[in-house]
Structure formats: structure tokens, C-alpha cells
Tab-separated table of C-alpha atoms in Angstrom:
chain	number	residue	atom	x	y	z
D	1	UNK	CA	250.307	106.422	191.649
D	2	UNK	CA	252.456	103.471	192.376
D	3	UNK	CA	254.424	101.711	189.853
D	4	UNK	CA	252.511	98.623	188.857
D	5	UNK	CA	255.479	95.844	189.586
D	6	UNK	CA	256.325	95.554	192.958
D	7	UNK	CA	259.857	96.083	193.756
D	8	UNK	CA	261.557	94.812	196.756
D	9	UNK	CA	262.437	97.797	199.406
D	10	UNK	CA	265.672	99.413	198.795
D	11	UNK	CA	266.660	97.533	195.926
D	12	UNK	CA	266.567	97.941	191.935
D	13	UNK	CA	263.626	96.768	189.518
D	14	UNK	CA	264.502	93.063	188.296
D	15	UNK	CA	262.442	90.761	185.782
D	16	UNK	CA	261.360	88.733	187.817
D	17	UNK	CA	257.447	88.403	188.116
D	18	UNK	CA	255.085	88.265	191.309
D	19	UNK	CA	254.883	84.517	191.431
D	20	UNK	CA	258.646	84.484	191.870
D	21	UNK	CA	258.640	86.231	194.836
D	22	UNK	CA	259.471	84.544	197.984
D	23	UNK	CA	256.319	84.452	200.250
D	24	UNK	CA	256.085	86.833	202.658
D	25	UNK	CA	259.555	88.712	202.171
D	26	UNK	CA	260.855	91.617	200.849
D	27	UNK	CA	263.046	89.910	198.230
D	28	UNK	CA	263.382	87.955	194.942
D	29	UNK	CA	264.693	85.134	194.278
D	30	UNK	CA	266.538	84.195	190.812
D	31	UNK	CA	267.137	85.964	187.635
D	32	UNK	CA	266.706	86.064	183.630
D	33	UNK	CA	269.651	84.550	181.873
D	34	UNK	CA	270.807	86.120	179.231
D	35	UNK	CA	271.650	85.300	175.426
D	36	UNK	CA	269.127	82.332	175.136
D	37	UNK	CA	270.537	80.167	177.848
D	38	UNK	CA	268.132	78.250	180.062
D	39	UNK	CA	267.758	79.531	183.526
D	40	UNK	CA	269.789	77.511	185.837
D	41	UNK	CA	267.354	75.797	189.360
D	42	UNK	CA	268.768	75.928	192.228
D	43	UNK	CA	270.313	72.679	193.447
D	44	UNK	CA	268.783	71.117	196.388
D	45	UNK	CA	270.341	72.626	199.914
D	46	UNK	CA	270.980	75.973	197.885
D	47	UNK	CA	270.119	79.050	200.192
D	48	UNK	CA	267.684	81.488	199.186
D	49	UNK	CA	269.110	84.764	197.693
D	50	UNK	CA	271.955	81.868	195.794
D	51	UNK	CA	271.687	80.923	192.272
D	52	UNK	CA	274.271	78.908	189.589
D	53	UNK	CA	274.577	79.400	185.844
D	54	UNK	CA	276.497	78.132	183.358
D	55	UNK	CA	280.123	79.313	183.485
D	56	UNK	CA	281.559	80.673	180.302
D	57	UNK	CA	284.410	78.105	180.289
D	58	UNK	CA	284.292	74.375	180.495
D	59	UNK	CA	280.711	74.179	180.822
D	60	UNK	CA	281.771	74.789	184.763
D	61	UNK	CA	279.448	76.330	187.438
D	62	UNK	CA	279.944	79.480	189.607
D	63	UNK	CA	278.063	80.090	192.358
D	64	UNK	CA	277.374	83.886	193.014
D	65	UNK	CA	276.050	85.264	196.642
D	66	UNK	CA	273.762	88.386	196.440
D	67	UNK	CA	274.400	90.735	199.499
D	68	UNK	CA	271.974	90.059	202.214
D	69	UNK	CA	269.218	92.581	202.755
D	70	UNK	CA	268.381	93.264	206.168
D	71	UNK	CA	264.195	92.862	206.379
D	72	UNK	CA	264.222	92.753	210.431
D	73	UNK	CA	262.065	95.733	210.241
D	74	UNK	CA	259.251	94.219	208.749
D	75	UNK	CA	258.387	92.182	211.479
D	76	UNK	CA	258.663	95.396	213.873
D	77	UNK	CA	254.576	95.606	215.896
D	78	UNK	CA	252.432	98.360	215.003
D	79	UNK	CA	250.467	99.364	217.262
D	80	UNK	CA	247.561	96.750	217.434
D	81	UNK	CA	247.408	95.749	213.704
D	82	UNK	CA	247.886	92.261	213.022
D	83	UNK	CA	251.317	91.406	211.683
D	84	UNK	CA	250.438	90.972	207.997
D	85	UNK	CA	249.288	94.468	208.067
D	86	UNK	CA	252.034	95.209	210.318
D	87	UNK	CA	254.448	94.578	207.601
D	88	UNK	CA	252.929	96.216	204.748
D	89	UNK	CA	253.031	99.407	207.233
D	90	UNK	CA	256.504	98.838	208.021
D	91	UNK	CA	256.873	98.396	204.450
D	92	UNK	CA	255.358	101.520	203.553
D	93	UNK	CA	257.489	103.305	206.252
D	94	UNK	CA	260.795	101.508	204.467
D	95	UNK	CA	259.866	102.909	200.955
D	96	UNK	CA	259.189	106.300	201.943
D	97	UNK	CA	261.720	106.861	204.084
D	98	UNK	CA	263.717	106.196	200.670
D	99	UNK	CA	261.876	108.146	198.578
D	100	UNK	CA	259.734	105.507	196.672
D	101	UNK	CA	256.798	107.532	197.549
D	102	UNK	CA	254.371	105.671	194.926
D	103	UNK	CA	255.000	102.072	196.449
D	104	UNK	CA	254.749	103.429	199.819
D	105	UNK	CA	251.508	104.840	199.019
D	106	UNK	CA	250.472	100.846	197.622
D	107	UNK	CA	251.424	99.536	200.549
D	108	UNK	CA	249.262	102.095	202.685
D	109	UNK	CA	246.371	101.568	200.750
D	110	UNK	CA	247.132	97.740	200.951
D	111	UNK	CA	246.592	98.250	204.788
D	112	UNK	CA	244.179	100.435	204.906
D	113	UNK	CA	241.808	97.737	202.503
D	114	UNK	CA	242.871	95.241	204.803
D	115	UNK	CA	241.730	96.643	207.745
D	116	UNK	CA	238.274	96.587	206.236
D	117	UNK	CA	238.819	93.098	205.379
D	118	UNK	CA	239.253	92.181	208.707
D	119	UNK	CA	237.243	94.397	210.166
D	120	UNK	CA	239.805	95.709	212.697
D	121	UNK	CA	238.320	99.009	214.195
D	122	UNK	CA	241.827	100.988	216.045
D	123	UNK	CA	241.135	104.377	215.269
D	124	UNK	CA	244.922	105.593	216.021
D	125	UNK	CA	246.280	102.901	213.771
D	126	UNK	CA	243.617	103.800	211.021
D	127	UNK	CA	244.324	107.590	211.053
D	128	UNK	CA	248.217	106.843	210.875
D	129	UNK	CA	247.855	104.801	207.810
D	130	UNK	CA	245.495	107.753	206.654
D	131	UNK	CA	248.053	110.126	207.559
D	132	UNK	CA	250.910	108.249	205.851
D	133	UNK	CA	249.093	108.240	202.340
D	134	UNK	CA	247.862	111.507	202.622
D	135	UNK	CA	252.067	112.173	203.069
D	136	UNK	CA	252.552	110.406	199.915
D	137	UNK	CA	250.248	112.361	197.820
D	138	UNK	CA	251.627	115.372	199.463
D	139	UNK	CA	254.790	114.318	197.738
D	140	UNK	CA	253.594	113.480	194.590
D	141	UNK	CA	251.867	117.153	194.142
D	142	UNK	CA	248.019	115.315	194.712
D	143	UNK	CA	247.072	117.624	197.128
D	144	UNK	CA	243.201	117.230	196.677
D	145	UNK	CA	243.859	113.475	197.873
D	146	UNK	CA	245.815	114.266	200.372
D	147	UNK	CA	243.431	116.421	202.094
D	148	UNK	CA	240.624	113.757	201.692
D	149	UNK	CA	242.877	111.334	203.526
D	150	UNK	CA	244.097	113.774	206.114
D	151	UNK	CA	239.934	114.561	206.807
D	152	UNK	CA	239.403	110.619	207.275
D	153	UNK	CA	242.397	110.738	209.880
D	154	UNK	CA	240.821	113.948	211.773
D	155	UNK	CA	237.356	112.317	211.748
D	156	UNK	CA	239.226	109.383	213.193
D	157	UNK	CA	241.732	111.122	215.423
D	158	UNK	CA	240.237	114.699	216.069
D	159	UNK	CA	243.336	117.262	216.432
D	160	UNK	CA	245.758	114.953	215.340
D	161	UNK	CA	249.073	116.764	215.012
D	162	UNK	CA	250.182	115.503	211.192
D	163	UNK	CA	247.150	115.179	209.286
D	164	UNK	CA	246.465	119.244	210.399
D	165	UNK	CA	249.912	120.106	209.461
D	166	UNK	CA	249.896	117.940	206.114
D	167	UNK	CA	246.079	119.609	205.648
D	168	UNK	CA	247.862	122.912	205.872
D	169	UNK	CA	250.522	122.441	203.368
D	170	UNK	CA	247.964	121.351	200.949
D	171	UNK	CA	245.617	123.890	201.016
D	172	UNK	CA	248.352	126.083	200.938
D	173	UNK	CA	249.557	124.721	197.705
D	174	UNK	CA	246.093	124.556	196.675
D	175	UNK	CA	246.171	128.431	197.339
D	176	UNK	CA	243.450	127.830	199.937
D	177	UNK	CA	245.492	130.648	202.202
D	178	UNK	CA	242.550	130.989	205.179
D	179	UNK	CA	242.075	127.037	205.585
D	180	UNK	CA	245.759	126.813	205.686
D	181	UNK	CA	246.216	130.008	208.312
D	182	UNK	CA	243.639	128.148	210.518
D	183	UNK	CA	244.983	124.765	210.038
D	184	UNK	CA	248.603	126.158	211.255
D	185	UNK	CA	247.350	128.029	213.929
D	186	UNK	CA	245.547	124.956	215.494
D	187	UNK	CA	248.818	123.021	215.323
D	188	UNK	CA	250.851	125.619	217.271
D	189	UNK	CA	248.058	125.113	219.498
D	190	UNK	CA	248.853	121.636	220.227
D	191	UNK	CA	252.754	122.458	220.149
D	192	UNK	CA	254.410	125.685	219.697
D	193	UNK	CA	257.621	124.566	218.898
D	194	UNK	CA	256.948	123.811	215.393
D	195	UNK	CA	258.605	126.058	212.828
D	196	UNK	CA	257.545	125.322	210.052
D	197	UNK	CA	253.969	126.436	211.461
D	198	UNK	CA	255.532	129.811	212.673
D	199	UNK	CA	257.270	130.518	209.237
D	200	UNK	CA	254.415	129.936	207.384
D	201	UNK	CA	252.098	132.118	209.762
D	202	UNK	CA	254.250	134.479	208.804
D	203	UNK	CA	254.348	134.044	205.242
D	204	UNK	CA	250.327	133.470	205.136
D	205	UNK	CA	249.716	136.572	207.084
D	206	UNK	CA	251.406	138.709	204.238
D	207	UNK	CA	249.189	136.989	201.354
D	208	UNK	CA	246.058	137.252	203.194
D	209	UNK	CA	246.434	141.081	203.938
D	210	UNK	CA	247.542	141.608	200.132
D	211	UNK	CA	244.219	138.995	198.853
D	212	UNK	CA	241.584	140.781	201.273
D	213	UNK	CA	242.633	143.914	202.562
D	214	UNK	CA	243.168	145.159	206.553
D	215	UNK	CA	240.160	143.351	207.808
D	216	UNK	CA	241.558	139.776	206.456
D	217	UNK	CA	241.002	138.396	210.151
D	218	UNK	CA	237.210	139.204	209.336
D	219	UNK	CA	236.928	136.892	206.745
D	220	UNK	CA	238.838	133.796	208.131
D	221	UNK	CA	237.082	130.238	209.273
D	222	UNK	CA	236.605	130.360	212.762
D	223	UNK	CA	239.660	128.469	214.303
D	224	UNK	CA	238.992	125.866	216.389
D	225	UNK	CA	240.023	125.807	220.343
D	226	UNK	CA	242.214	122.745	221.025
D	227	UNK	CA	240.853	121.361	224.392
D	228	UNK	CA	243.176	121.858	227.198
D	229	UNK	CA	242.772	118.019	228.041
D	230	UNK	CA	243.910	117.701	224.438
D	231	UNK	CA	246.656	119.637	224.463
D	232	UNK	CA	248.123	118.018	227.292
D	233	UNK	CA	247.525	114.672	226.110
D	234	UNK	CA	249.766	116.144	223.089
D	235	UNK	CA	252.947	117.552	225.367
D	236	UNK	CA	252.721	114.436	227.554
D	237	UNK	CA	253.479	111.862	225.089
D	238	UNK	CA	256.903	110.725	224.682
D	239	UNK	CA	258.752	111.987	221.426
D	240	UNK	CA	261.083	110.101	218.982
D	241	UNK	CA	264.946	111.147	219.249
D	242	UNK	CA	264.404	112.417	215.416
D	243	UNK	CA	261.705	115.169	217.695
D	244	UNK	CA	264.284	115.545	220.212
D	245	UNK	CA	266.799	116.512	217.909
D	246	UNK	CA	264.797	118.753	215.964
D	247	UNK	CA	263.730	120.232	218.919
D	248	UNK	CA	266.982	120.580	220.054
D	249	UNK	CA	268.477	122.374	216.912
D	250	UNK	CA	265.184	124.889	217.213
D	251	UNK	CA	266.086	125.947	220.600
D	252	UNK	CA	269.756	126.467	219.581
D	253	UNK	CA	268.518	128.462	216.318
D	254	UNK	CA	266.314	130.991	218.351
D	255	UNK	CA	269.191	131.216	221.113
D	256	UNK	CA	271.239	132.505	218.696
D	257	UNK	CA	268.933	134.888	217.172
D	258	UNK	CA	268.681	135.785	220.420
D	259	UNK	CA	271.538	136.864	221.061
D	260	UNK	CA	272.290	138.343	218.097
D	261	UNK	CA	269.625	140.554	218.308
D	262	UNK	CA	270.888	141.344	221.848
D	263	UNK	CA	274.045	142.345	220.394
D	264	UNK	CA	272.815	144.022	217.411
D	265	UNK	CA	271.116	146.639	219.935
D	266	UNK	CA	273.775	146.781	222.441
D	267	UNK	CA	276.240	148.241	220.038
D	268	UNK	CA	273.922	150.446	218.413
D	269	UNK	CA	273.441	151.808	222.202
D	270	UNK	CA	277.310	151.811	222.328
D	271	UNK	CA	277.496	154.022	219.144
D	272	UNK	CA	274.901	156.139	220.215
D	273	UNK	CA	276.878	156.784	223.548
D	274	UNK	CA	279.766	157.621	221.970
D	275	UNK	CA	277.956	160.397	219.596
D	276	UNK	CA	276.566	161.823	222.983
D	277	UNK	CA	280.359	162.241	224.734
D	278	UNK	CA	278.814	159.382	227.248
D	279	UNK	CA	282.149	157.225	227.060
D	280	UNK	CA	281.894	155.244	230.146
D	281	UNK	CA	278.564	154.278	229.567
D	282	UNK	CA	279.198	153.700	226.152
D	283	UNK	CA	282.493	151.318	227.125
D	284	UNK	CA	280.667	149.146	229.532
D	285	UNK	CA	277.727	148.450	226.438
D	286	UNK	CA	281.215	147.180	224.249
D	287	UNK	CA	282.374	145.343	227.178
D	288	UNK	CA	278.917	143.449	226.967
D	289	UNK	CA	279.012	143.099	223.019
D	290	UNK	CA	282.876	141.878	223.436
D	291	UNK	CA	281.242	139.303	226.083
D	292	UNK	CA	279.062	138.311	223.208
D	293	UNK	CA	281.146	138.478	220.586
D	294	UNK	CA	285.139	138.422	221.836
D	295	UNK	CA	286.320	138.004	218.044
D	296	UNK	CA	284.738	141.168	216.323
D	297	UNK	CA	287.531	143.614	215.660
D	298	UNK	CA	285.183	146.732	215.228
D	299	UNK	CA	284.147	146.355	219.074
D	300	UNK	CA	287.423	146.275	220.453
D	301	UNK	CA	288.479	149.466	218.326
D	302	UNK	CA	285.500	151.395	219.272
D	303	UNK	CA	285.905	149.927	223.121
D	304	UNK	CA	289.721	151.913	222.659
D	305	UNK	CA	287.974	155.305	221.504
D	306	UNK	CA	286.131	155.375	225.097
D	307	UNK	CA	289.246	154.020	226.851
D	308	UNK	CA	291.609	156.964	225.419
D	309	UNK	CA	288.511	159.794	226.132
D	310	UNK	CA	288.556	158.083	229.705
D	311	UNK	CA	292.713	158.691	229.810
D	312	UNK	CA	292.922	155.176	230.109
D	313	UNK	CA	295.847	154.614	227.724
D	314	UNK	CA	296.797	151.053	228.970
D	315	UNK	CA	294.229	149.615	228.087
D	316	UNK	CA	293.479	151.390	224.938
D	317	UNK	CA	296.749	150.227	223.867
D	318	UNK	CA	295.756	146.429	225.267
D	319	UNK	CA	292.652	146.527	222.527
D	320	UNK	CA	294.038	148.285	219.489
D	321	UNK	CA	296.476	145.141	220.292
D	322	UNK	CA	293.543	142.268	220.492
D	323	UNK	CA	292.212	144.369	217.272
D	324	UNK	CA	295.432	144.156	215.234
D	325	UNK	CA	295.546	140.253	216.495
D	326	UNK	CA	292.530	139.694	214.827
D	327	UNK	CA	293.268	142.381	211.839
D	328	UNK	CA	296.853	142.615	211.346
D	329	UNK	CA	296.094	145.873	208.690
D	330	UNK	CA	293.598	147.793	210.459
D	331	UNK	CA	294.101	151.529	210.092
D	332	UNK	CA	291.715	152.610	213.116
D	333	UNK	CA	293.671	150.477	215.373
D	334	UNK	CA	297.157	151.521	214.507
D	335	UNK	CA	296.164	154.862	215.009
D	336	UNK	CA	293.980	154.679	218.263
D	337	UNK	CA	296.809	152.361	219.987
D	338	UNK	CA	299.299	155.635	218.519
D	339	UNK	CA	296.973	157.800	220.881
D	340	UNK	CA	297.534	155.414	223.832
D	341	UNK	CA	301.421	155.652	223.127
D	342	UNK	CA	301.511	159.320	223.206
D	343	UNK	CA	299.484	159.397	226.544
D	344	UNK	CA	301.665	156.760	227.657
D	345	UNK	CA	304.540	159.575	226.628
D	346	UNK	CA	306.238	156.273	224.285
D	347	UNK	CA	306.382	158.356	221.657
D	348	UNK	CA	308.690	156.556	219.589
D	349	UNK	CA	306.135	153.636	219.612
D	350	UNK	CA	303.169	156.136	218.899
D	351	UNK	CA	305.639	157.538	215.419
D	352	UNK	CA	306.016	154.136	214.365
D	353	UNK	CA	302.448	153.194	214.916
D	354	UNK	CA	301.641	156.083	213.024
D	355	UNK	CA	304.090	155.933	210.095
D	356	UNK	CA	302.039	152.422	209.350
D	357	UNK	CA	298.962	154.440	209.095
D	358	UNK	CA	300.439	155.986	206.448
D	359	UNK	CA	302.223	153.625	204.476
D	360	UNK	CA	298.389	151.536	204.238
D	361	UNK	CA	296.967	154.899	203.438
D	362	UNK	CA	298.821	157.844	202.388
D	363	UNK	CA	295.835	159.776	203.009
D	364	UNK	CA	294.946	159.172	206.325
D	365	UNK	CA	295.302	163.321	207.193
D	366	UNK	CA	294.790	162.806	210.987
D	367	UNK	CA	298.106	160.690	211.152
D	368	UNK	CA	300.125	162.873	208.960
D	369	UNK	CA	299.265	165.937	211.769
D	370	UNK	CA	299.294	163.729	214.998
D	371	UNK	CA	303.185	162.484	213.129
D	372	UNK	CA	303.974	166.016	213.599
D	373	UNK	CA	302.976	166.401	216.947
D	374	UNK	CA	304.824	162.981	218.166
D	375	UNK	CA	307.872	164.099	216.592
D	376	UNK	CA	307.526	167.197	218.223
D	377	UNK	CA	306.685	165.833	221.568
D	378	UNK	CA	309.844	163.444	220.980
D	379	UNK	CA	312.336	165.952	220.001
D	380	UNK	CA	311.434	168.022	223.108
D	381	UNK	CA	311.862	164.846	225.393
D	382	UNK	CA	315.536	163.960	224.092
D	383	UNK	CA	316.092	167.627	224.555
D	384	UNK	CA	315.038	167.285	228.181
D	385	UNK	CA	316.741	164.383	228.959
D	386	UNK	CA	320.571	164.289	229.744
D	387	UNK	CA	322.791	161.738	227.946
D	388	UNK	CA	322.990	159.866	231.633
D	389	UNK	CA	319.592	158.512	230.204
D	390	UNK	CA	321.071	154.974	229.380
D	391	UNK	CA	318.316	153.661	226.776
D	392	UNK	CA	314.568	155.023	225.577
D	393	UNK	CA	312.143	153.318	227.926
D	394	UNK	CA	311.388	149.630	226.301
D	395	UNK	CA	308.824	149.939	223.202
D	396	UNK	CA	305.358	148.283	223.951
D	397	UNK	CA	305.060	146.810	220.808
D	398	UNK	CA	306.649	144.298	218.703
D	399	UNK	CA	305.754	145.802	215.069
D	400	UNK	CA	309.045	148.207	215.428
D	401	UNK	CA	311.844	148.243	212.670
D	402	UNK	CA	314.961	147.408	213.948
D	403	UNK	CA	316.572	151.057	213.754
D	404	UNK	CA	313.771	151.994	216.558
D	405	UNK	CA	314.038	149.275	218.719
D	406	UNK	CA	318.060	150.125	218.404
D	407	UNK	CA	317.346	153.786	219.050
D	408	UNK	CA	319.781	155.231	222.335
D	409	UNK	CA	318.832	158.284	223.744
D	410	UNK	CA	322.297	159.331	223.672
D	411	UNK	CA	322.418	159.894	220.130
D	412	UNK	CA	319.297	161.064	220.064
D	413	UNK	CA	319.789	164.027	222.006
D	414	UNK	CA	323.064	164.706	219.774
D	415	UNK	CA	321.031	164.548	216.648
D	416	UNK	CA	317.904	166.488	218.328
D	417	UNK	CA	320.404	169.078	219.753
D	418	UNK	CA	321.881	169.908	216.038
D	419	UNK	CA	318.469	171.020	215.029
D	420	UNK	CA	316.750	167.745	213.233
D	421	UNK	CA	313.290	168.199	212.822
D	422	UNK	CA	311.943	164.801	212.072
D	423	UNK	CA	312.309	161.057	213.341
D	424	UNK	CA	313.480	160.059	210.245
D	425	UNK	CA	315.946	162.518	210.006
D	426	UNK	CA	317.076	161.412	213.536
D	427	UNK	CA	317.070	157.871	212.580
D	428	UNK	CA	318.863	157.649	209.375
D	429	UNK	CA	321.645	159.910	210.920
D	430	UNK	CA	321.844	157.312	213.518
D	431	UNK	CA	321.908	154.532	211.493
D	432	UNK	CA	324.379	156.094	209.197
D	433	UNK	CA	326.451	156.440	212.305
D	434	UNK	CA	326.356	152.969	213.411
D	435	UNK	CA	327.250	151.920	210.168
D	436	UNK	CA	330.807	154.135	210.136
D	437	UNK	CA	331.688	151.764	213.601
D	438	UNK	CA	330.598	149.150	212.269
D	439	UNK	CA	327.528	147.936	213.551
């Protein structure tokens, strides 16, 4: 339970005793002095919270301000309680709020006795006070009192939201599973958008069907029907911006699981496509993932498999380029935009492209053989061309070493002429050449 001095909301435990407290607020008032020295009164015209004691020098005084604490929310109305009970709920609201969980209770029960007292008969303000110390045993593990406090509230308030849902967690932790499950499910009755409630359907569900078999619905209370007059009553009141927000960040949380599961399926339909030979099909289900999800590398590599089947080399070559952006050492996408070179017929591009395949992975087989075909594909074109060809059509890409971006076709169809087989054969006779004139 509570601890059995009363401390002042939000501050530490001092010496002081009751009758030292100032009437009516939430703070104390003077102090123990220390080492046998007399306690100090304070002066006449000394504010509260201000006390003098004897300085260590001289026999002079020092006069010491406390901070000021803020007690405005004591005096805030509560529904139609009277304000001394007022406070002690607002009091009770202050404590929990910081975790003092056995004053708040105190101060609940304070409230509660004093509505006897007075014999004030507000059933709403009753079952929130109810509700509130049926909270605090909830946090202090009581959950046998808290369910006798949350049945006062109910018997007060029928279908009030908090005492079900505080009803349900302790039964649950109780191990009471079916009083739980039919406690949750009449609070999604009242408002569905309670998580909490839907998680631990969920999680209830799985116990009950392990505890009493495939016919566990069988053997459950009978859960109650909310009214409909009820229920609107519920969604009609207004809700706290705390609500709002939580609300708020549950919507946003099932949007995105939304979507994700959205995407999740179309690329699995993508991937399915593409396993079938249906490419265009299969590119407009990556078109909606990339709409989704414009930062995923994977998507725009796989989109650049159905663009090359599609002879759409431009832009294949566009997304291996958005893929190595985002990946600057992905294999796939050096190779696929190497496919969209060669069908673009830059072939000197599609070799480089290619020779960085390799040089992350020396075993990448495919590139070694598609090398071969490049340089094959090159040699041929310098053959074909005449040395009238001023320059090799500009190179798409930037990721080029200098001795390719410097590559002249003139040369080239020297060094192709004389029988070279390779593009690095080609190029380090040309670059041994430019280094005899000199650069």
C-alpha cells in the first residue's frame, strides 16, 4: 500500500511531520537542522517555502529560497465533486502520473471515504475514483483488488471503457484467460481502435485453444452485447489529445503494415512473372513496388531483367544506374546494365561494366563468357569502321578508366587489324603508344 508519511507531489521525503504541513497545500514548510543547532523561525514577513539558519561564520544569517512548486493543478474541477475532494483526485492524478503509485492509491481511497462522508451520490465521479485505484493496484501486482474496484465502477458505470480493460489485464495476470477474452472483446465493442485489446485477443486465443482444446469457444462466459445506444454514447464523446495522438500513431502503424504487406505480395507476383517468361506483366508489378518503395535496390535490378527481355536497353541501363546509386558494388547491376550496353552496341561501356563484375567476383562465369562476346562484338566493329570514324560514340557511364574514355577508333582499328584478340590487349598497346608521344 501507500507509504505511511505523506510526501508532497513530485518532491523528495523530508522530516518534517504532518502538523508541519501547510494547510491545504501540497508542500512543507521548514526543515531539521543539523548537528544540534536549534531550528531557526521564520522572521515575521518571511514567505512561505523561506527559512534562515545560522550561518557558519560570524554568527551571520543566510536566507535560502526553495524552488517554487507549481500546485495550480490541484485546484483544477472534477467533475461535480466538491473541491476538497477535487484536490485529493487531482492529487492522486499528480502522483501517478509520476509513478508514486502507493500515495496515489491514498489519495483515491481518501476520496472515495469522503464521498461517503458527505454523502455525494455522482456515479461517473465514483466509478473514476474506482477506476483510478483499481489502476494503482494494477501497478502494484494486487490484481484481486483491482478487480473488486473495477466491479464497483461497472456496477456504477455499466460498460465503462477502463475498468473492463483494467478487469481484463487482471484476470489475465490472474491466468483467468476466458474472463479476460470476454472482457477484451466487450471493449473492442465499445471502440475498435484499441490495440492493446486486439494484441491480446490474439495472444488469448492461442492459450485458450492450447488450455481447452478446438471447442474453447464452447466453454467461454457468454459475452455481453454492448447496447448500440451505448456504444454511441462511447464514439460521441470528445477524446483527450493524449487519445488523439494515440489514435493517430495506430492509424499510421496499420498504414504501414498495410502497405508493406501490399508490397510484400506485389513482388512476389513480380518474381513469379518473371519465372513464367511474363516480363511485361511482371515489369509493371516492379513499377508498383518501386512506387512503394523507390529506394530498394533489388526492385530496380529485377525491373532491368524485364526491361532487357523487352529490348528495352535504355532504360535497363537507366535502373542498373538508380541500382548502383543506391549500391555502388552490386554485381547484378553491373552486369544487367553490361546487357543494356551491348544492345545499345556501346560495347566498350558493356567490357568495362563487365571487367568490374569480375574484379568483385572472379567467379562470376556469366561475365567471363559475355567478356568474350563484347570483345568479340568490339573487335568486329573497329574492323568495320574506317579510320574517318573520328572518336568511339561517347560512353554512357561515368565508372570508365581513363584509357577507355581516351580510346580513338583510329587506333583501334590499327591494333584490331594486326590481329589483337582482347580489349586489354588493344588498350595497353594504345596506351603504350601514347606514352612514346608523349601523352
Amino acid at each position: 500500500m501507500g507509504n505511511a508519511q505523506e510526501k508532497p507531489p513530485g518532491g523528495g521525503g523530508g522530516a518534517a511531520s504532518a502538523d508541519q504541513a501547510t494547510a491545504g497545500s501540497g508542500t512543507r514548510s521548514g526543515g531539521g537542522s543539523s548537528g544540534g543547532k536549534p531550528h531557526m523561525a521564520p522572521e515575521k514577513g518571511a514567505v512561505n517555502g523561506t527559512q534562515r539558519e545560522n550561518s557558519p561564520a560570524g554568527g551571520q544569517e543566510k536566507k535560502e529560497d526553495s524552488p517554487a512548486v507549481d500546485t495550480s493543478y490541484l485546484d483544477a474541477p472534477a467533475g461535480a465533486l466538491p473541491p476538497h475532494l477535487a484536490r485529493l483526485k487531482n492529487e492522486g492524478n499528480h502522483l501517478f502520473k509520476h509513478g508514486q503509485f502507493g500515495d496515489a492509491l491514498e489519495k483515491y481511497t481518501q476520496a472515495i471515504e469522503g464521498c461517503a462522508e458527505a454523502g455525494i451520490d455522482s456515479p461517473e465521479d465514483l466509478c473514476i475514483l474506482y477506476s483510478n485505484r483499481a489502476a494503482c493496484y494494477l501497478k502494484e501486482g494486487n490484481s484481486t483488488d483491482c478487480i473488486q474496484d473495477c466491479n464497483k465502477a461497472l456496477e456504477l458505470q455499466p460498460y465503462s471503457l477502463k475498468p473492463l480493460l483494467r478487469r481484463a489485464m487482471a484476470y489475465e495476470s490472474l491466468e483467468r484467460y476466458r474472463k479476460a477474452y470476454v472482457d477484451y472483446k466487450t471493449v473492442l465493442q465499445l471502440d475498435t481502435g484499441i490495440q492493446a485489446a486486439h494484441d491480446s485477443i490474439h495472444r488469448l486465443t492461442k492459450m485458450l485453444i492450447e488450455q481447452d482444446g478446438p471447442e474453447w469457444r464452447q466453454k467461454l462466459p457468454e459475452i455481453p452485447v454492448v447496447p448500440l445506444s451505448v456504444q454511441l454514447q462511447h464514439r460521441e464523446k470528445p477524446i483527450s489529445i493524449e487519445q488523439a495522438q494515440a489514435r493517430a500513431a495506430r492509424a499510421a502503424q496499420e498504414e504501414a503494415r498495410r502497405k508493406e504487406a501490399h508490397f510484400t505480395l506485389l513482388k512476389q507476383e513480380g518474381n513469379s512473372l518473371v519465372k513464367k517468361g511474363h516480363f511485361q506483366e511482371a515489369l509493371e508489378k516492379y513499377s508498383e513496388c518501386l512506387a512503394i518503395k523507390p529506394d530498394e535496390c533489388a526492385l530496380h535490378t529485377n525491373r532491368a531483367i524485364c526491361l532487357l527481355k523487352l529490348n528495352r536497353f535504355e532504360e535497363a541501363r537507366q535502373d542498373c544506374d538508380s541500382a548502383l546509386h543506391l549500391e555502388p558494388n552490386n554485381k547484378k547491376a553491373f552486369y544487367r546494365r553490361a546487357l543494356a550496353f551491348k544492345g545499345l552496341q556501346d560495347y566498350l561501356s558493356a567490357s568495362s561494366d563487365l571487367q568490374e563484375v569480375l574484379r568483385l567476383d572472379p567467379n562470376v562465369r556469366e561475365a567471363e563468357q559475355e567478356l568474350e562476346v563484347v570483345t568479340g562484338l568490339l573487335r568486329q566493329s573497329l574492323m568495320d569502321n574506317t579510320v574517318h570514324t573520328p572518336r568511339v560514340k561517347q560512353v554512357h557511364h561515368v565508372a570508365l578508366s581513363p584509357s577507355i574514355t581516351r580510346f580513338n577508333f583510329h587506333c583501334s582499328c590499327h591494333y584490331a587489324t594486326q590481329g589483337y584478340k582482347t580489349i586489354l590487349e588493344v588498350q595497353s598497346l594504345y596506351a603504350r603508344r601514347r606514352g612514346s608521344e608523349g601523352g
